[in-house]
PDB file of C-alpha atoms in Angstrom:
ATOM      1  CA  UNK A  21     114.205  89.947  82.733  1.00  0.00           C
ATOM      2  CA  UNK A  22     114.435  92.372  85.628  1.00  0.00           C
ATOM      3  CA  UNK A  23     111.571  93.193  87.886  1.00  0.00           C
ATOM      4  CA  UNK A  24     109.813  96.434  87.094  1.00  0.00           C
ATOM      5  CA  UNK A  25     110.044  99.084  89.807  1.00  0.00           C
ATOM      6  CA  UNK A  26     106.749 100.580  90.902  1.00  0.00           C
ATOM      7  CA  UNK A  27     106.450 104.357  91.008  1.00  0.00           C
ATOM      8  CA  UNK A  28     103.256 104.608  93.063  1.00  0.00           C
ATOM      9  CA  UNK A  29     103.659 104.991  96.796  1.00  0.00           C
ATOM     10  CA  UNK A  30     100.542 103.024  97.564  1.00  0.00           C
ATOM     11  CA  UNK A  31      96.938 102.283  96.789  1.00  0.00           C
ATOM     12  CA  UNK A  32      95.359 105.723  96.472  1.00  0.00           C
ATOM     13  CA  UNK A  33      91.835 104.405  96.465  1.00  0.00           C
ATOM     14  CA  UNK A  34      88.882 103.256  98.508  1.00  0.00           C
ATOM     15  CA  UNK A  35      89.678  99.590  98.947  1.00  0.00           C
ATOM     16  CA  UNK A  36      89.714  96.474 101.007  1.00  0.00           C
ATOM     17  CA  UNK A  37      93.354  95.425 101.193  1.00  0.00           C
ATOM     18  CA  UNK A  38      94.339  92.194 102.890  1.00  0.00           C
ATOM     19  CA  UNK A  39      98.040  92.068 103.650  1.00  0.00           C
ATOM     20  CA  UNK A  40      98.790  88.601 104.887  1.00  0.00           C
ATOM     21  CA  UNK A  41     100.896  89.469 107.878  1.00  0.00           C
ATOM     22  CA  UNK A  42     102.641  86.319 108.971  1.00  0.00           C
ATOM     23  CA  UNK A  43     100.810  84.197 106.400  1.00  0.00           C
ATOM     24  CA  UNK A  44     102.715  81.485 104.570  1.00  0.00           C
ATOM     25  CA  UNK A  45     103.836  82.563 101.103  1.00  0.00           C
ATOM     26  CA  UNK A  46     101.521  80.073  99.457  1.00  0.00           C
ATOM     27  CA  UNK A  47      98.435  80.809 101.522  1.00  0.00           C
ATOM     28  CA  UNK A  48      95.295  81.930  99.645  1.00  0.00           C
ATOM     29  CA  UNK A  49      95.156  85.214 101.575  1.00  0.00           C
ATOM     30  CA  UNK A  50      98.655  86.350 100.642  1.00  0.00           C
ATOM     31  CA  UNK A  51      98.792  89.433  98.408  1.00  0.00           C
ATOM     32  CA  UNK A  52      94.997  89.726  98.233  1.00  0.00           C
ATOM     33  CA  UNK A  53      93.673  93.152  97.258  1.00  0.00           C
ATOM     34  CA  UNK A  54      90.313  94.491  96.172  1.00  0.00           C
ATOM     35  CA  UNK A  55      89.340  98.070  95.460  1.00  0.00           C
ATOM     36  CA  UNK A  56      89.468 101.075  93.145  1.00  0.00           C
ATOM     37  CA  UNK A  57      92.281 103.384  92.074  1.00  0.00           C
ATOM     38  CA  UNK A  58      92.387 106.644  90.156  1.00  0.00           C
ATOM     39  CA  UNK A  59      94.058 106.151  86.779  1.00  0.00           C
ATOM     40  CA  UNK A  60      93.719 109.712  85.516  1.00  0.00           C
ATOM     41  CA  UNK A  61      90.312 111.296  86.033  1.00  0.00           C
ATOM     42  CA  UNK A  62      88.370 108.134  86.829  1.00  0.00           C
ATOM     43  CA  UNK A  63      88.723 105.014  88.950  1.00  0.00           C
ATOM     44  CA  UNK A  64      89.166 101.376  88.000  1.00  0.00           C
ATOM     45  CA  UNK A  65      88.399  98.411  90.258  1.00  0.00           C
ATOM     46  CA  UNK A  66      90.838  95.513  90.601  1.00  0.00           C
ATOM     47  CA  UNK A  67      90.867  92.252  92.545  1.00  0.00           C
ATOM     48  CA  UNK A  68      93.868  89.989  93.182  1.00  0.00           C
ATOM     49  CA  UNK A  69      93.984  86.611  94.921  1.00  0.00           C
ATOM     50  CA  UNK A  70      96.572  83.904  95.390  1.00  0.00           C
ATOM     51  CA  UNK A  71     100.331  84.304  95.545  1.00  0.00           C
ATOM     52  CA  UNK A  72     103.343  83.549  93.439  1.00  0.00           C
ATOM     53  CA  UNK A  73     105.136  84.854  90.388  1.00  0.00           C
ATOM     54  CA  UNK A  74     104.508  85.745  87.655  1.00  0.00           C
ATOM     55  CA  UNK A  75     101.244  87.532  88.390  1.00  0.00           C
ATOM     56  CA  UNK A  76      98.501  86.660  85.895  1.00  0.00           C
ATOM     57  CA  UNK A  77      96.348  89.653  84.893  1.00  0.00           C
ATOM     58  CA  UNK A  78      93.036  89.074  83.100  1.00  0.00           C
ATOM     59  CA  UNK A  79      91.394  91.520  80.674  1.00  0.00           C
ATOM     60  CA  UNK A  80      87.851  90.794  79.478  1.00  0.00           C
ATOM     61  CA  UNK A  81      86.072  91.407  76.180  1.00  0.00           C
ATOM     62  CA  UNK A  82      84.038  94.428  75.146  1.00  0.00           C
ATOM     63  CA  UNK A  83      81.472  95.379  77.794  1.00  0.00           C
ATOM     64  CA  UNK A  84      82.695  92.722  80.236  1.00  0.00           C
ATOM     65  CA  UNK A  85      84.805  92.833  83.363  1.00  0.00           C
ATOM     66  CA  UNK A  86      86.432  90.687  86.012  1.00  0.00           C
ATOM     67  CA  UNK A  87      83.359  88.457  86.398  1.00  0.00           C
ATOM     68  CA  UNK A  88      83.966  87.074  82.902  1.00  0.00           C
ATOM     69  CA  UNK A  89      86.871  85.053  84.310  1.00  0.00           C
ATOM     70  CA  UNK A  90      84.961  83.409  87.172  1.00  0.00           C
ATOM     71  CA  UNK A  91      85.463  79.890  85.762  1.00  0.00           C
ATOM     72  CA  UNK A  92      89.197  80.346  85.213  1.00  0.00           C
ATOM     73  CA  UNK A  93      90.705  82.723  87.778  1.00  0.00           C
ATOM     74  CA  UNK A  94      90.143  80.590  90.913  1.00  0.00           C
ATOM     75  CA  UNK A  95      92.082  77.683  89.383  1.00  0.00           C
ATOM     76  CA  UNK A  96      94.931  79.974  88.346  1.00  0.00           C
ATOM     77  CA  UNK A  97      95.043  81.529  91.836  1.00  0.00           C
ATOM     78  CA  UNK A  98      95.821  78.094  93.276  1.00  0.00           C
ATOM     79  CA  UNK A  99      99.283  78.211  91.702  1.00  0.00           C
ATOM     80  CA  UNK A 100     100.146  81.906  91.327  1.00  0.00           C
ATOM     81  CA  UNK A 101      98.772  85.385  91.908  1.00  0.00           C
ATOM     82  CA  UNK A 102      95.738  86.146  89.716  1.00  0.00           C
ATOM     83  CA  UNK A 103      94.228  89.594  89.141  1.00  0.00           C
ATOM     84  CA  UNK A 104      91.240  90.842  87.154  1.00  0.00           C
ATOM     85  CA  UNK A 105      89.777  94.316  86.772  1.00  0.00           C
ATOM     86  CA  UNK A 106      86.772  96.235  85.481  1.00  0.00           C
ATOM     87  CA  UNK A 107      87.287  98.898  82.840  1.00  0.00           C
ATOM     88  CA  UNK A 108      85.466 102.235  83.183  1.00  0.00           C
ATOM     89  CA  UNK A 109      81.681 101.950  83.324  1.00  0.00           C
ATOM     90  CA  UNK A 110      81.770  98.176  83.825  1.00  0.00           C
ATOM     91  CA  UNK A 111      81.098  96.190  86.994  1.00  0.00           C
ATOM     92  CA  UNK A 112      82.485  98.035  90.003  1.00  0.00           C
ATOM     93  CA  UNK A 113      84.300 100.746  88.038  1.00  0.00           C
ATOM     94  CA  UNK A 114      82.390 104.031  87.596  1.00  0.00           C
ATOM     95  CA  UNK A 115      82.081 105.547  84.104  1.00  0.00           C
ATOM     96  CA  UNK A 116      84.439 108.139  82.712  1.00  0.00           C
ATOM     97  CA  UNK A 117      83.539 111.777  83.270  1.00  0.00           C
ATOM     98  CA  UNK A 118      84.915 112.566  79.803  1.00  0.00           C
ATOM     99  CA  UNK A 119      82.758 110.845  77.179  1.00  0.00           C
ATOM    100  CA  UNK A 120      85.109 111.349  74.234  1.00  0.00           C
ATOM    101  CA  UNK A 121      86.092 108.264  72.222  1.00  0.00           C
ATOM    102  CA  UNK A 122      89.309 106.631  73.431  1.00  0.00           C
ATOM    103  CA  UNK A 123      91.705 104.247  71.735  1.00  0.00           C
ATOM    104  CA  UNK A 124      93.026 100.867  72.790  1.00  0.00           C
ATOM    105  CA  UNK A 125      96.303 102.602  73.588  1.00  0.00           C
ATOM    106  CA  UNK A 126      94.579 104.742  76.207  1.00  0.00           C
ATOM    107  CA  UNK A 127      93.110 101.595  77.773  1.00  0.00           C
ATOM    108  CA  UNK A 128      96.563  99.993  77.809  1.00  0.00           C
ATOM    109  CA  UNK A 129      98.064 103.018  79.555  1.00  0.00           C
ATOM    110  CA  UNK A 130      95.277 102.944  82.144  1.00  0.00           C
ATOM    111  CA  UNK A 131      95.948  99.288  82.883  1.00  0.00           C
ATOM    112  CA  UNK A 132      99.609 100.079  83.488  1.00  0.00           C
ATOM    113  CA  UNK A 133      98.664 102.915  85.867  1.00  0.00           C
ATOM    114  CA  UNK A 134      96.298 100.582  87.699  1.00  0.00           C
ATOM    115  CA  UNK A 135      99.006  97.941  88.130  1.00  0.00           C
ATOM    116  CA  UNK A 136     101.373 100.615  89.401  1.00  0.00           C
ATOM    117  CA  UNK A 137      98.848 101.883  91.947  1.00  0.00           C
ATOM    118  CA  UNK A 138      98.135  98.350  93.124  1.00  0.00           C
ATOM    119  CA  UNK A 139     101.879  97.698  93.493  1.00  0.00           C
ATOM    120  CA  UNK A 140     101.724  94.802  91.088  1.00  0.00           C
ATOM    121  CA  UNK A 141     105.346  94.429  90.104  1.00  0.00           C
ATOM    122  CA  UNK A 142     106.571  92.408  87.187  1.00  0.00           C
ATOM    123  CA  UNK A 143     106.858  89.891  85.880  1.00  0.00           C
ATOM    124  CA  UNK A 144     103.271  89.483  84.693  1.00  0.00           C
ATOM    125  CA  UNK A 145     101.458  87.184  82.294  1.00  0.00           C
ATOM    126  CA  UNK A 146      98.556  88.879  80.518  1.00  0.00           C
ATOM    127  CA  UNK A 147      95.382  87.066  79.452  1.00  0.00           C
ATOM    128  CA  UNK A 148      93.003  88.898  77.123  1.00  0.00           C
ATOM    129  CA  UNK A 149      89.680  87.886  75.584  1.00  0.00           C
ATOM    130  CA  UNK A 150      88.358  89.521  72.407  1.00  0.00           C
ATOM    131  CA  UNK A 151      88.737  93.307  72.836  1.00  0.00           C
ATOM    132  CA  UNK A 152      90.781  92.676  75.984  1.00  0.00           C
ATOM    133  CA  UNK A 153      93.227  90.802  73.763  1.00  0.00           C
ATOM    134  CA  UNK A 154      93.905  94.053  71.932  1.00  0.00           C
ATOM    135  CA  UNK A 155      94.696  95.811  75.197  1.00  0.00           C
ATOM    136  CA  UNK A 156      97.072  93.166  76.546  1.00  0.00           C
ATOM    137  CA  UNK A 157      98.852  92.911  73.188  1.00  0.00           C
ATOM    138  CA  UNK A 158      99.595  96.635  73.302  1.00  0.00           C
ATOM    139  CA  UNK A 159     100.782  96.421  76.902  1.00  0.00           C
ATOM    140  CA  UNK A 160     103.088  93.523  75.998  1.00  0.00           C
ATOM    141  CA  UNK A 161     104.522  95.419  73.049  1.00  0.00           C
ATOM    142  CA  UNK A 162     105.051  98.636  74.980  1.00  0.00           C
ATOM    143  CA  UNK A 163     106.336  97.097  78.220  1.00  0.00           C
ATOM    144  CA  UNK A 164     108.562  94.092  77.437  1.00  0.00           C
ATOM    145  CA  UNK A 165     110.309  94.634  80.777  1.00  0.00           C
ATOM    146  CA  UNK A 166     107.038  93.883  82.562  1.00  0.00           C
ATOM    147  CA  UNK A 167     105.253  91.244  80.469  1.00  0.00           C
ATOM    148  CA  UNK A 168     106.779  87.756  80.286  1.00  0.00           C
ATOM    149  CA  UNK A 169     103.885  85.838  78.748  1.00  0.00           C
ATOM    150  CA  UNK A 170     100.647  86.287  76.833  1.00  0.00           C
ATOM    151  CA  UNK A 171      97.444  84.287  76.330  1.00  0.00           C
ATOM    152  CA  UNK A 172      95.057  85.569  73.647  1.00  0.00           C
ATOM    153  CA  UNK A 173      91.553  84.119  73.976  1.00  0.00           C
ATOM    154  CA  UNK A 174      89.778  84.509  70.624  1.00  0.00           C
ATOM    155  CA  UNK A 175      91.351  87.953  70.569  1.00  0.00           C
ATOM    156  CA  UNK A 176      90.349  90.730  68.227  1.00  0.00           C
ATOM    157  CA  UNK A 177      92.992  92.307  66.003  1.00  0.00           C
ATOM    158  CA  UNK A 178      93.616  95.390  63.915  1.00  0.00           C
ATOM    159  CA  UNK A 179      91.876  93.761  60.954  1.00  0.00           C
ATOM    160  CA  UNK A 180      88.505  94.405  62.576  1.00  0.00           C
ATOM    161  CA  UNK A 181      89.416  98.070  62.728  1.00  0.00           C
ATOM    162  CA  UNK A 182      90.065  98.600  59.041  1.00  0.00           C
ATOM    163  CA  UNK A 183      88.504  98.369  55.595  1.00  0.00           C
ATOM    164  CA  UNK A 184      85.222  96.494  55.196  1.00  0.00           C
ATOM    165  CA  UNK A 185      85.161  95.404  58.839  1.00  0.00           C
ATOM    166  CA  UNK A 186      85.319  99.012  59.998  1.00  0.00           C
ATOM    167  CA  UNK A 187      82.648 100.085  57.524  1.00  0.00           C
ATOM    168  CA  UNK A 188      80.127  97.347  58.296  1.00  0.00           C
ATOM    169  CA  UNK A 189      80.449  97.287  62.081  1.00  0.00           C
ATOM    170  CA  UNK A 190      78.361  99.384  64.435  1.00  0.00           C
ATOM    171  CA  UNK A 191      80.133 101.583  66.970  1.00  0.00           C
ATOM    172  CA  UNK A 192      82.102  99.763  69.641  1.00  0.00           C
ATOM    173  CA  UNK A 193      81.004 100.788  73.127  1.00  0.00           C
ATOM    174  CA  UNK A 194      82.790  99.432  76.193  1.00  0.00           C
ATOM    175  CA  UNK A 195      80.589 100.071  79.198  1.00  0.00           C
ATOM    176  CA  UNK A 196      79.964 103.773  78.633  1.00  0.00           C
ATOM    177  CA  UNK A 197      83.147 104.315  76.603  1.00  0.00           C
ATOM    178  CA  UNK A 198      83.089 104.807  72.839  1.00  0.00           C
ATOM    179  CA  UNK A 199      86.136 103.214  71.197  1.00  0.00           C
ATOM    180  CA  UNK A 200      88.228 105.177  68.706  1.00  0.00           C
ATOM    181  CA  UNK A 201      88.650 102.346  66.220  1.00  0.00           C
ATOM    182  CA  UNK A 202      90.773 104.024  63.505  1.00  0.00           C
ATOM    183  CA  UNK A 203      93.408 105.145  66.028  1.00  0.00           C
ATOM    184  CA  UNK A 204      93.293 101.758  67.741  1.00  0.00           C
ATOM    185  CA  UNK A 205      94.004 100.009  64.446  1.00  0.00           C
ATOM    186  CA  UNK A 206      97.136 102.074  63.895  1.00  0.00           C
ATOM    187  CA  UNK A 207      98.333 101.408  67.458  1.00  0.00           C
ATOM    188  CA  UNK A 208      97.862  97.657  67.125  1.00  0.00           C
ATOM    189  CA  UNK A 209      99.537  97.424  63.731  1.00  0.00           C
ATOM    190  CA  UNK A 210     102.675  98.885  65.318  1.00  0.00           C
ATOM    191  CA  UNK A 211     102.929  95.857  67.643  1.00  0.00           C
ATOM    192  CA  UNK A 212     103.804  93.154  65.126  1.00  0.00           C
ATOM    193  CA  UNK A 213     106.777  91.451  66.782  1.00  0.00           C
ATOM    194  CA  UNK A 214     106.887  90.299  70.394  1.00  0.00           C
ATOM    195  CA  UNK A 215     110.156  88.425  70.038  1.00  0.00           C
ATOM    196  CA  UNK A 216     110.166  85.042  71.752  1.00  0.00           C
ATOM    197  CA  UNK A 217     107.671  85.795  74.524  1.00  0.00           C
ATOM    198  CA  UNK A 218     105.626  82.685  75.451  1.00  0.00           C
ATOM    199  CA  UNK A 219     102.334  83.127  73.574  1.00  0.00           C
ATOM    200  CA  UNK A 220      99.274  80.885  73.348  1.00  0.00           C
ATOM    201  CA  UNK A 221      96.510  81.810  70.910  1.00  0.00           C
ATOM    202  CA  UNK A 222      93.144  80.166  71.636  1.00  0.00           C
ATOM    203  CA  UNK A 223      90.537  80.405  68.873  1.00  0.00           C
ATOM    204  CA  UNK A 224      86.859  79.518  68.711  1.00  0.00           C
ATOM    205  CA  UNK A 225      85.778  76.504  66.689  1.00  0.00           C
ATOM    206  CA  UNK A 226      82.086  77.280  66.254  1.00  0.00           C
ATOM    207  CA  UNK A 227      82.186  79.539  63.207  1.00  0.00           C
ATOM    208  CA  UNK A 228      81.007  79.106  59.637  1.00  0.00           C
ATOM    209  CA  UNK A 229      80.960  80.763  56.238  1.00  0.00           C
ATOM    210  CA  UNK A 230      83.154  83.651  55.176  1.00  0.00           C
ATOM    211  CA  UNK A 231      83.470  84.874  58.755  1.00  0.00           C
ATOM    212  CA  UNK A 232      85.130  81.580  59.716  1.00  0.00           C
ATOM    213  CA  UNK A 233      87.653  81.900  56.894  1.00  0.00           C
ATOM    214  CA  UNK A 234      88.593  85.459  57.794  1.00  0.00           C
ATOM    215  CA  UNK A 235      88.602  84.895  61.554  1.00  0.00           C
ATOM    216  CA  UNK A 236      90.822  81.841  61.165  1.00  0.00           C
ATOM    217  CA  UNK A 237      93.294  83.895  59.137  1.00  0.00           C
ATOM    218  CA  UNK A 238      93.314  86.686  61.725  1.00  0.00           C
ATOM    219  CA  UNK A 239      93.905  84.204  64.547  1.00  0.00           C
ATOM    220  CA  UNK A 240      96.737  82.468  62.711  1.00  0.00           C
ATOM    221  CA  UNK A 241      98.375  85.839  62.177  1.00  0.00           C
ATOM    222  CA  UNK A 242      98.244  86.557  65.920  1.00  0.00           C
ATOM    223  CA  UNK A 243     100.234  83.367  66.518  1.00  0.00           C
ATOM    224  CA  UNK A 244     103.079  84.808  64.418  1.00  0.00           C
ATOM    225  CA  UNK A 245     103.588  87.684  66.872  1.00  0.00           C
ATOM    226  CA  UNK A 246     106.076  85.506  68.766  1.00  0.00           C
ATOM    227  CA  UNK A 247     108.575  82.883  67.668  1.00  0.00           C
ATOM    228  CA  UNK A 248     107.614  80.967  70.828  1.00  0.00           C
ATOM    229  CA  UNK A 249     103.903  80.401  70.271  1.00  0.00           C
ATOM    230  CA  UNK A 250     101.194  77.736  70.238  1.00  0.00           C
ATOM    231  CA  UNK A 251      97.890  78.050  68.372  1.00  0.00           C
ATOM    232  CA  UNK A 252      94.918  75.875  69.297  1.00  0.00           C
ATOM    233  CA  UNK A 253      91.271  75.830  68.238  1.00  0.00           C
ATOM    234  CA  UNK A 254      88.607  75.029  70.846  1.00  0.00           C
ATOM    235  CA  UNK A 255      86.457  72.776  68.653  1.00  0.00           C
ATOM    236  CA  UNK A 256      83.186  73.001  70.572  1.00  0.00           C
ATOM    237  CA  UNK A 257      83.541  76.573  71.795  1.00  0.00           C
ATOM    238  CA  UNK A 258      82.051  79.815  70.615  1.00  0.00           C
ATOM    239  CA  UNK A 259      83.654  83.206  71.097  1.00  0.00           C
ATOM    240  CA  UNK A 260      83.696  83.045  74.921  1.00  0.00           C
ATOM    241  CA  UNK A 261      86.118  80.160  75.347  1.00  0.00           C
ATOM    242  CA  UNK A 262      86.604  81.013  79.027  1.00  0.00           C
ATOM    243  CA  UNK A 263      82.948  80.027  79.537  1.00  0.00           C
ATOM    244  CA  UNK A 264      82.633  77.181  77.030  1.00  0.00           C
ATOM    245  CA  UNK A 265      86.002  75.507  77.649  1.00  0.00           C
ATOM    246  CA  UNK A 266      87.579  76.962  80.810  1.00  0.00           C
ATOM    247  CA  UNK A 267      89.925  73.994  81.172  1.00  0.00           C
ATOM    248  CA  UNK A 268      91.588  74.893  77.870  1.00  0.00           C
ATOM    249  CA  UNK A 269      92.150  78.467  79.026  1.00  0.00           C
ATOM    250  CA  UNK A 270      93.545  77.255  82.348  1.00  0.00           C
ATOM    251  CA  UNK A 271      95.893  74.857  80.545  1.00  0.00           C
ATOM    252  CA  UNK A 272      97.116  77.644  78.273  1.00  0.00           C
ATOM    253  CA  UNK A 273      97.850  79.912  81.233  1.00  0.00           C
ATOM    254  CA  UNK A 274      99.647  77.127  83.106  1.00  0.00           C
ATOM    255  CA  UNK A 275     101.893  76.470  80.107  1.00  0.00           C
ATOM    256  CA  UNK A 276     102.797  80.139  79.700  1.00  0.00           C
ATOM    257  CA  UNK A 277     103.419  80.608  83.438  1.00  0.00           C
ATOM    258  CA  UNK A 278     105.696  77.556  83.508  1.00  0.00           C
ATOM    259  CA  UNK A 279     107.612  78.727  80.443  1.00  0.00           C
ATOM    260  CA  UNK A 280     108.076  82.182  81.965  1.00  0.00           C
ATOM    261  CA  UNK A 281     109.197  80.791  85.318  1.00  0.00           C
ATOM    262  CA  UNK A 282     111.701  78.350  83.874  1.00  0.00           C
ATOM    263  CA  UNK A 283     112.902  80.473  80.982  1.00  0.00           C
ATOM    264  CA  UNK A 284     112.211  77.620  78.589  1.00  0.00           C
ATOM    265  CA  UNK A 285     110.275  77.434  75.300  1.00  0.00           C
ATOM    266  CA  UNK A 286     106.629  76.445  75.363  1.00  0.00           C
ATOM    267  CA  UNK A 287     106.030  72.706  74.990  1.00  0.00           C
ATOM    268  CA  UNK A 288     104.366  71.493  71.828  1.00  0.00           C
ATOM    269  CA  UNK A 289     100.649  72.112  71.393  1.00  0.00           C
ATOM    270  CA  UNK A 290      99.909  68.412  71.846  1.00  0.00           C
ATOM    271  CA  UNK A 291     101.715  68.406  75.187  1.00  0.00           C
ATOM    272  CA  UNK A 292      99.826  71.436  76.465  1.00  0.00           C
ATOM    273  CA  UNK A 293      96.359  70.457  75.262  1.00  0.00           C
ATOM    274  CA  UNK A 294      95.467  66.807  75.760  1.00  0.00           C
ATOM    275  CA  UNK A 295      91.695  67.346  75.601  1.00  0.00           C
ATOM    276  CA  UNK A 296      89.801  65.962  72.614  1.00  0.00           C
ATOM    277  CA  UNK A 297      88.193  69.388  72.339  1.00  0.00           C
ATOM    278  CA  UNK A 298      91.487  70.986  71.289  1.00  0.00           C
ATOM    279  CA  UNK A 299      92.742  71.098  67.713  1.00  0.00           C
ATOM    280  CA  UNK A 300      96.352  72.175  67.290  1.00  0.00           C
ATOM    281  CA  UNK A 301      97.229  74.435  64.387  1.00  0.00           C
ATOM    282  CA  UNK A 302     100.653  74.701  62.822  1.00  0.00           C
ATOM    283  CA  UNK A 303     102.190  78.141  62.372  1.00  0.00           C
TER     284      UNK A 303
END
């Protein structure tokens, strides 16, 4: 898979950029950036540490930003480049000036523009939690030349944007951004086949009742997006697996990065997850 060429000439933003002049390729300071970039009327903040390829890009759940990955990103940055960002109105990213509802597809396009501005060339592995899982799924489907691996951490899906789920839920607000859920559902439904991209689906284990039945079905369906996937349940974890079981998330990312680097299928679930807290699910 060829490397994606970056259109942006540079970081057009107020930033602290550390270019490791003369640093060894594996040094922690190599390729470190931190700052904001205009993505079309507003700015988004991004931080990257570590070095290596593919670059791992983290996308947090609704109302959360880069800080949500504080227990996972440092470990990932020890072996490859790791980036996280704040969506508009969250953390260090100012709110949008236009308060109209936006879809997941708009968020996906903004992430691509941010990566371009930050000169983050492919290949990349995307890691998305909850609502962030929707965004990275769309990016993977729309940019197969860029994305070589995907980790979905208790990710939301189009099913929560339709029917009874849509009717019973309150409005989704991300920072100061209202989410256009009907449009988002249509966009996500169009991404139903990611080929053989390395994909790990991590699902929460602390659910009960009818919600548990439906959520389990939604998660199992996400694992069918790729023919090269692993699905595991974090037995003792709630929705925020990156907080409750960060080692499982780190293991998932390591497996996907290795598969992408070597061009080989993912190992079996039991080989990836040796912790007693992991329950492998068959596809």
